[in-house]
Short mmCIF file of C-alpha atoms and ligand atoms in Angstrom, two decimals:
data_model
loop_
_atom_site.label_atom_id
_atom_site.label_comp_id
_atom_site.label_asym_id
_atom_site.label_seq_id
_atom_site.Cartn_x
_atom_site.Cartn_y
_atom_site.Cartn_z
CA UNK A 700 22.08 13.84 22.53
CA UNK A 701 21.13 12.28 19.17
CA UNK A 702 20.79 14.54 16.15
CA UNK A 703 17.44 14.87 14.39
CA UNK A 704 18.88 12.89 11.50
CA UNK A 705 19.92 10.04 13.83
CA UNK A 706 16.46 10.01 15.40
CA UNK A 707 14.84 9.88 11.97
CA UNK A 708 16.91 7.12 10.35
CA UNK A 709 15.47 3.59 10.16
CA UNK A 710 18.60 1.70 9.03
CA UNK A 711 18.34 -1.99 9.77
CA UNK A 712 14.65 -1.81 10.77
CA UNK A 713 12.17 -4.21 9.28
CA UNK A 714 8.71 -3.01 8.29
CA UNK A 715 5.53 -4.79 7.18
CA UNK A 716 2.99 -2.63 5.35
CA UNK A 717 -0.52 -4.10 5.11
CA UNK A 718 -2.17 -2.32 2.16
CA UNK A 719 1.19 -1.09 0.90
CA UNK A 720 0.23 -1.36 -2.81
CA UNK A 721 -2.34 1.43 -2.60
CA UNK A 722 -1.90 5.15 -3.26
CA UNK A 723 -0.92 6.19 0.26
CA UNK A 724 0.66 2.79 0.92
CA UNK A 725 3.20 3.29 -1.87
CA UNK A 726 4.18 6.66 -0.39
CA UNK A 727 4.48 5.11 3.08
CA UNK A 728 6.78 2.39 1.64
CA UNK A 729 8.89 4.98 -0.16
CA UNK A 730 9.24 6.96 3.06
CA UNK A 731 10.38 3.87 4.98
CA UNK A 732 12.87 2.94 2.25
CA UNK A 733 14.25 6.50 2.02
CA UNK A 734 14.99 6.31 5.73
CA UNK A 735 16.80 2.98 5.38
CA UNK A 736 14.20 0.39 6.43
CA UNK A 737 13.64 -2.98 4.74
CA UNK A 738 10.00 -3.11 3.63
CA UNK A 739 7.61 -5.99 2.95
CA UNK A 740 4.15 -5.37 1.51
CA UNK A 741 1.09 -7.49 2.16
CA UNK A 742 -1.79 -6.66 -0.19
CA UNK A 743 -4.25 -8.17 -2.66
CA UNK A 744 -2.72 -6.02 -5.46
CA UNK A 745 0.93 -6.47 -6.52
CA UNK A 746 3.68 -4.09 -5.47
CA UNK A 747 7.38 -3.61 -6.23
CA UNK A 748 9.95 -5.15 -3.92
CA UNK A 749 9.28 -7.74 -1.25
CA UNK A 750 5.59 -8.56 -1.80
CA UNK A 751 3.24 -11.08 -0.17
CA UNK A 752 -0.15 -11.48 -1.85
CA UNK A 753 -3.02 -11.93 0.58
CA UNK A 754 -6.77 -11.44 0.83
CA UNK A 755 -7.23 -9.80 4.21
CA UNK A 756 -10.84 -11.00 4.36
CA UNK A 757 -9.40 -14.49 4.92
CA UNK A 758 -8.27 -14.74 8.55
CA UNK A 759 -6.25 -17.94 8.21
CA UNK A 760 -4.46 -16.72 5.06
CA UNK A 761 -3.72 -13.39 6.73
CA UNK A 762 -2.18 -15.03 9.80
CA UNK A 763 -0.08 -17.40 7.68
CA UNK A 764 1.11 -14.64 5.32
CA UNK A 765 2.07 -12.31 8.16
CA UNK A 766 4.08 -15.11 9.83
CA UNK A 767 5.81 -15.86 6.53
CA UNK A 768 6.58 -12.18 5.85
CA UNK A 769 8.06 -11.71 9.34
CA UNK A 770 10.11 -14.88 8.84
CA UNK A 771 11.46 -13.49 5.54
CA UNK A 772 12.24 -10.13 7.16
CA UNK A 773 13.91 -11.99 10.08
CA UNK A 774 11.89 -10.07 12.65
CA UNK A 775 9.74 -6.97 12.78
CA UNK A 776 10.17 -3.41 14.06
CA UNK A 777 7.38 -1.54 12.27
CA UNK A 778 3.83 -2.50 11.32
CA UNK A 779 1.75 -0.12 9.20
CA UNK A 780 -1.86 -0.92 8.30
CA UNK A 781 -3.57 1.01 5.51
CA UNK A 782 -5.58 -1.69 3.75
CA UNK A 783 -9.18 -0.65 3.38
CA UNK A 784 -12.34 -0.58 1.39
CA UNK A 785 -12.41 3.11 0.48
CA UNK A 786 -14.93 5.35 -1.29
CA UNK A 787 -13.71 4.24 -4.73
CA UNK A 788 -13.77 0.46 -3.99
CA UNK A 789 -15.95 -1.20 -6.60
CA UNK A 790 -18.12 -3.81 -4.93
CA UNK A 791 -21.92 -4.07 -4.99
CA UNK A 792 -23.77 -2.45 -2.09
CA UNK A 793 -20.80 -0.31 -1.01
CA UNK A 794 -20.31 3.24 -2.37
CA UNK A 795 -24.01 3.81 -3.01
CA UNK A 796 -26.73 5.78 -1.19
CA UNK A 797 -27.43 4.43 2.32
CA UNK A 798 -30.69 2.70 1.37
CA UNK A 799 -28.73 0.61 -1.19
CA UNK A 800 -25.77 -0.27 1.07
CA UNK A 801 -25.83 -3.99 1.93
CA UNK A 802 -24.93 -5.93 5.06
CA UNK A 803 -22.65 -8.09 2.92
CA UNK A 804 -20.60 -5.05 1.85
CA UNK A 805 -20.64 -3.74 5.44
CA UNK A 806 -19.31 -7.07 6.77
CA UNK A 807 -16.62 -7.37 4.09
CA UNK A 808 -15.46 -3.81 4.76
CA UNK A 809 -15.24 -4.40 8.50
CA UNK A 810 -13.14 -7.53 7.83
CA UNK A 811 -10.61 -5.60 5.74
CA UNK A 812 -10.67 -2.24 7.53
CA UNK A 813 -10.88 -3.42 11.13
CA UNK A 814 -10.65 -7.19 11.69
CA UNK A 815 -7.40 -7.45 9.74
CA UNK A 816 -5.89 -4.86 12.11
CA UNK A 817 -6.83 -7.08 15.06
CA UNK A 818 -5.28 -10.10 13.30
CA UNK A 819 -2.21 -8.16 12.16
CA UNK A 820 -1.38 -6.87 15.61
CA UNK A 821 -2.07 -10.26 17.22
CA UNK A 822 0.28 -12.06 14.81
CA UNK A 823 3.10 -9.50 14.97
CA UNK A 824 2.90 -8.60 18.68
CA UNK A 825 5.67 -10.88 19.92
CA UNK A 826 8.13 -9.86 17.21
CA UNK A 827 7.40 -6.16 17.76
CA UNK A 828 7.98 -6.64 21.48
CA UNK A 829 11.41 -8.13 20.92
CA UNK A 830 12.41 -5.13 18.77
CA UNK A 831 13.95 -2.25 20.68
CA UNK A 832 11.92 0.12 18.45
CA UNK A 833 8.51 -1.53 18.04
CA UNK A 834 6.06 0.84 16.36
CA UNK A 835 2.58 0.35 14.90
CA UNK A 836 0.87 2.96 12.71
CA UNK A 837 -2.80 2.48 11.82
CA UNK A 838 -4.70 4.55 9.25
CA UNK A 839 -7.97 6.13 10.29
CA UNK A 840 -9.54 9.13 8.52
CA UNK A 841 -11.26 12.42 9.21
CA UNK A 842 -14.39 10.20 9.07
CA UNK A 843 -13.15 8.39 12.17
CA UNK A 844 -13.49 11.73 13.98
CA UNK A 845 -16.26 13.75 12.34
CA UNK A 846 -19.47 12.92 10.49
CA UNK A 847 -19.72 13.22 6.71
CA UNK A 848 -21.16 16.42 5.23
CA UNK A 849 -23.36 14.87 2.56
CA UNK A 850 -23.82 18.27 0.88
CA UNK A 851 -20.28 17.78 -0.50
CA UNK A 852 -21.52 14.89 -2.67
CA UNK A 853 -24.70 16.48 -4.07
CA UNK A 854 -25.06 16.03 -7.84
CA UNK A 855 -22.12 13.55 -8.01
CA UNK A 856 -21.89 9.75 -8.12
CA UNK A 857 -19.74 9.79 -4.97
CA UNK A 858 -20.85 8.19 -1.70
CA UNK A 859 -19.54 7.78 1.83
CA UNK A 860 -20.52 4.33 3.15
CA UNK A 861 -21.61 3.90 6.78
CA UNK A 862 -19.15 1.02 7.29
CA UNK A 863 -16.26 3.27 6.25
CA UNK A 864 -17.02 5.71 9.05
CA UNK A 865 -17.71 2.92 11.58
CA UNK A 866 -14.43 1.17 10.74
CA UNK A 867 -12.37 4.37 10.88
CA UNK A 868 -13.87 5.31 14.26
CA UNK A 869 -13.00 1.77 15.37
CA UNK A 870 -9.36 2.26 14.28
CA UNK A 871 -9.01 5.16 16.71
CA UNK A 872 -10.30 3.09 19.62
CA UNK A 873 -8.05 0.17 18.63
CA UNK A 874 -5.10 2.58 18.55
CA UNK A 875 -5.72 3.43 22.21
CA UNK A 876 -6.43 -0.19 23.16
CA UNK A 877 -3.20 -1.49 21.59
CA UNK A 878 -1.21 1.53 22.83
CA UNK A 879 -1.89 0.62 26.44
CA UNK A 880 -1.80 -3.14 25.88
CA UNK A 881 1.59 -3.16 24.15
CA UNK A 882 3.27 -0.44 26.26
CA UNK A 883 6.02 0.13 27.17
CA UNK A 884 7.80 -1.89 24.48
CA UNK A 885 5.67 -1.06 21.45
CA UNK A 886 4.16 2.30 20.53
CA UNK A 887 0.85 2.44 18.64
CA UNK A 888 -0.39 5.57 16.86
CA UNK A 889 -2.86 6.56 14.15
CA UNK A 890 -2.76 8.85 11.14
CA UNK A 891 -6.04 10.44 10.01
CA UNK A 892 -5.77 11.88 6.50
CA UNK A 893 -8.33 14.23 5.02
CA UNK A 894 -9.60 13.74 1.46
CA UNK A 895 -6.86 13.20 -1.12
CA UNK A 896 -7.31 14.80 -4.53
CA UNK A 897 -7.78 12.08 -7.17
CA UNK A 898 -9.82 13.41 -10.06
CA UNK A 899 -13.05 13.74 -8.10
CA UNK A 900 -15.80 15.78 -9.80
CA UNK A 901 -15.04 19.52 -9.88
CA UNK A 902 -18.16 20.41 -7.86
CA UNK A 903 -16.97 18.14 -5.02
CA UNK A 904 -13.37 19.39 -5.13
CA UNK A 905 -14.50 23.03 -5.03
CA UNK A 906 -16.89 22.45 -2.08
CA UNK A 907 -14.22 20.47 -0.25
CA UNK A 908 -11.63 23.18 -0.85
CA UNK A 909 -14.00 25.85 0.49
CA UNK A 910 -14.39 23.86 3.73
CA UNK A 911 -10.62 23.39 4.19
CA UNK A 912 -8.69 26.13 6.03
CA UNK A 913 -5.52 25.40 4.01
CA UNK A 914 -7.57 25.79 0.82
CA UNK A 915 -6.92 22.51 -1.02
CA UNK A 916 -7.47 18.76 -0.89
CA UNK A 917 -4.61 16.56 0.31
CA UNK A 918 -1.84 14.90 -1.71
CA UNK A 919 -0.26 11.53 -0.93
CA UNK A 920 3.02 13.36 -0.33
CA UNK A 921 1.39 15.26 2.57
CA UNK A 922 1.50 12.00 4.54
CA UNK A 923 5.26 11.44 4.29
CA UNK A 924 6.18 13.58 7.29
CA UNK A 925 3.53 11.95 9.47
CA UNK A 926 4.73 8.45 8.59
CA UNK A 927 8.40 9.39 9.13
CA UNK A 928 7.57 10.94 12.50
CA UNK A 929 5.45 8.12 13.91
CA UNK A 930 7.36 5.02 12.77
CA UNK A 931 10.69 5.82 14.38
CA UNK A 932 12.52 7.40 17.30
CA UNK A 933 11.47 10.96 16.47
CA UNK A 934 8.24 10.06 18.29
CA UNK A 935 9.73 7.69 20.90
CA UNK A 936 7.64 9.26 23.72
CA UNK A 937 4.38 9.31 21.73
CA UNK A 938 1.80 6.54 21.92
CA UNK A 939 -1.99 6.34 21.50
CA UNK A 940 -1.93 9.54 19.44
CA UNK A 941 -4.00 10.38 16.37
CA UNK A 942 -2.09 12.62 13.97
CA UNK A 943 -4.62 14.45 11.79
CA UNK A 944 -3.31 15.50 8.35
CA UNK A 945 -6.29 17.27 6.81
CA UNK A 946 -5.41 20.91 6.09
CA UNK A 947 -7.66 21.83 9.02
CA UNK A 948 -10.85 20.27 7.52
CA UNK A 949 -11.92 18.79 10.88
CA UNK A 950 -11.23 21.77 13.17
CA UNK A 951 -14.60 23.49 12.78
N1 NAD B 672 -7.53 8.57 0.01
C1 NAD B 672 -8.11 9.32 0.93
O1 NAD B 672 -8.67 10.38 0.65
C2 NAD B 672 -8.06 8.88 2.38
C3 NAD B 672 -8.56 9.75 3.34
C4 NAD B 672 -8.56 9.36 4.67
C5 NAD B 672 -8.06 8.11 5.02
N2 NAD B 672 -7.58 7.27 4.07
C6 NAD B 672 -7.10 5.96 4.50
O2 NAD B 672 -5.78 5.74 4.05
C7 NAD B 672 -5.60 4.35 3.77
C8 NAD B 672 -5.05 4.17 2.36
O3 NAD B 672 -5.98 4.73 1.44
P1 NAD B 672 -5.66 4.85 -0.12
O4 NAD B 672 -6.32 6.09 -0.59
O5 NAD B 672 -4.22 4.62 -0.38
O6 NAD B 672 -6.54 3.63 -0.68
P2 NAD B 672 -6.18 2.58 -1.84
O7 NAD B 672 -7.49 1.98 -2.28
O8 NAD B 672 -5.31 3.19 -2.87
O9 NAD B 672 -5.35 1.48 -1.04
C9 NAD B 672 -5.96 0.50 -0.23
C10 NAD B 672 -5.20 -0.79 -0.38
O10 NAD B 672 -5.88 -1.80 0.38
C11 NAD B 672 -5.81 -3.00 -0.37
N3 NAD B 672 -6.90 -3.90 -0.03
C12 NAD B 672 -8.23 -3.66 -0.08
N4 NAD B 672 -8.91 -4.78 0.21
C13 NAD B 672 -7.99 -5.75 0.46
C14 NAD B 672 -8.07 -7.13 0.81
N5 NAD B 672 -9.24 -7.76 0.93
N6 NAD B 672 -6.93 -7.81 1.00
C15 NAD B 672 -5.71 -7.19 0.84
N7 NAD B 672 -5.57 -5.90 0.51
C16 NAD B 672 -6.71 -5.19 0.32
C17 NAD B 672 -5.95 -2.54 -1.83
O11 NAD B 672 -5.49 -3.54 -2.75
C18 NAD B 672 -5.13 -1.28 -1.84
O12 NAD B 672 -3.79 -1.52 -2.22
C19 NAD B 672 -6.94 3.67 3.98
O13 NAD B 672 -6.98 3.09 5.26
C20 NAD B 672 -7.92 4.83 3.89
O14 NAD B 672 -9.09 4.60 4.62
C21 NAD B 672 -7.57 7.63 2.75
#
């Protein structure tokens, strides 16, 4: 029987991280590297290491860049997708009250948060299937599972756009769709983080904390164990699962 350490190691595995330059993305890349994987990042913002710039709103560019990245990695074992328009993304008609949210922002967000997952999996499918350890990890959110409690945002400039929730719910359905489609060679799972503490207004942080059984907002580091578990052989009999890392926020 393999040891836990043997099951956890990713030596020789090749990983592509879409959205790997972001806050959680950087931690996901670090986790992969710590475990021995070779990591390529595809993002609009630069990152250290093997980096491929790409605007995920552009389908043709995304397909071409993914092909190129896989060529440079000489194959693919792991695909992680975390790229997203999030609550702090600064575009007009996005993180504003519902009556001011625009269809243009909605459509752009769906392209990044959801359509680029479809494209990413379509382009990498064959390479993942030829790996003996093909694994896909998609990032949803507590807002893919539960509705927003707008009382949390009262008196702040914060907002929770409708397209964010729609796209994160969509990620969970795509996880199940791809899990059955790509089985048995490739496993597909989701991680749903709760809110990560990043200098939000005190009133919000305090209300959020009160609603969280473990009594605090998340930290990027809280996601390391989930990434390590789902990308490799520790979870070799797990597919179509949504691993919720939210301090219990969504259980009541
Ligand atoms: N931070 C949280 O509280 C939280 C909570 C639940 C879920 N999540 C999810 O975790 C994932 C990572 O979130 P994060 O907090 O690290 O966000 P982040 O904004 O730090 O990272 C998102 C990344 O996506 C990239 N991106 C956005 N639009 C792009 C485009 N058009 N083309 C290429 N790249 C693009 C950004 O450049 C950025 O590097 C997201 O899917 C998010 O929905 C985050």
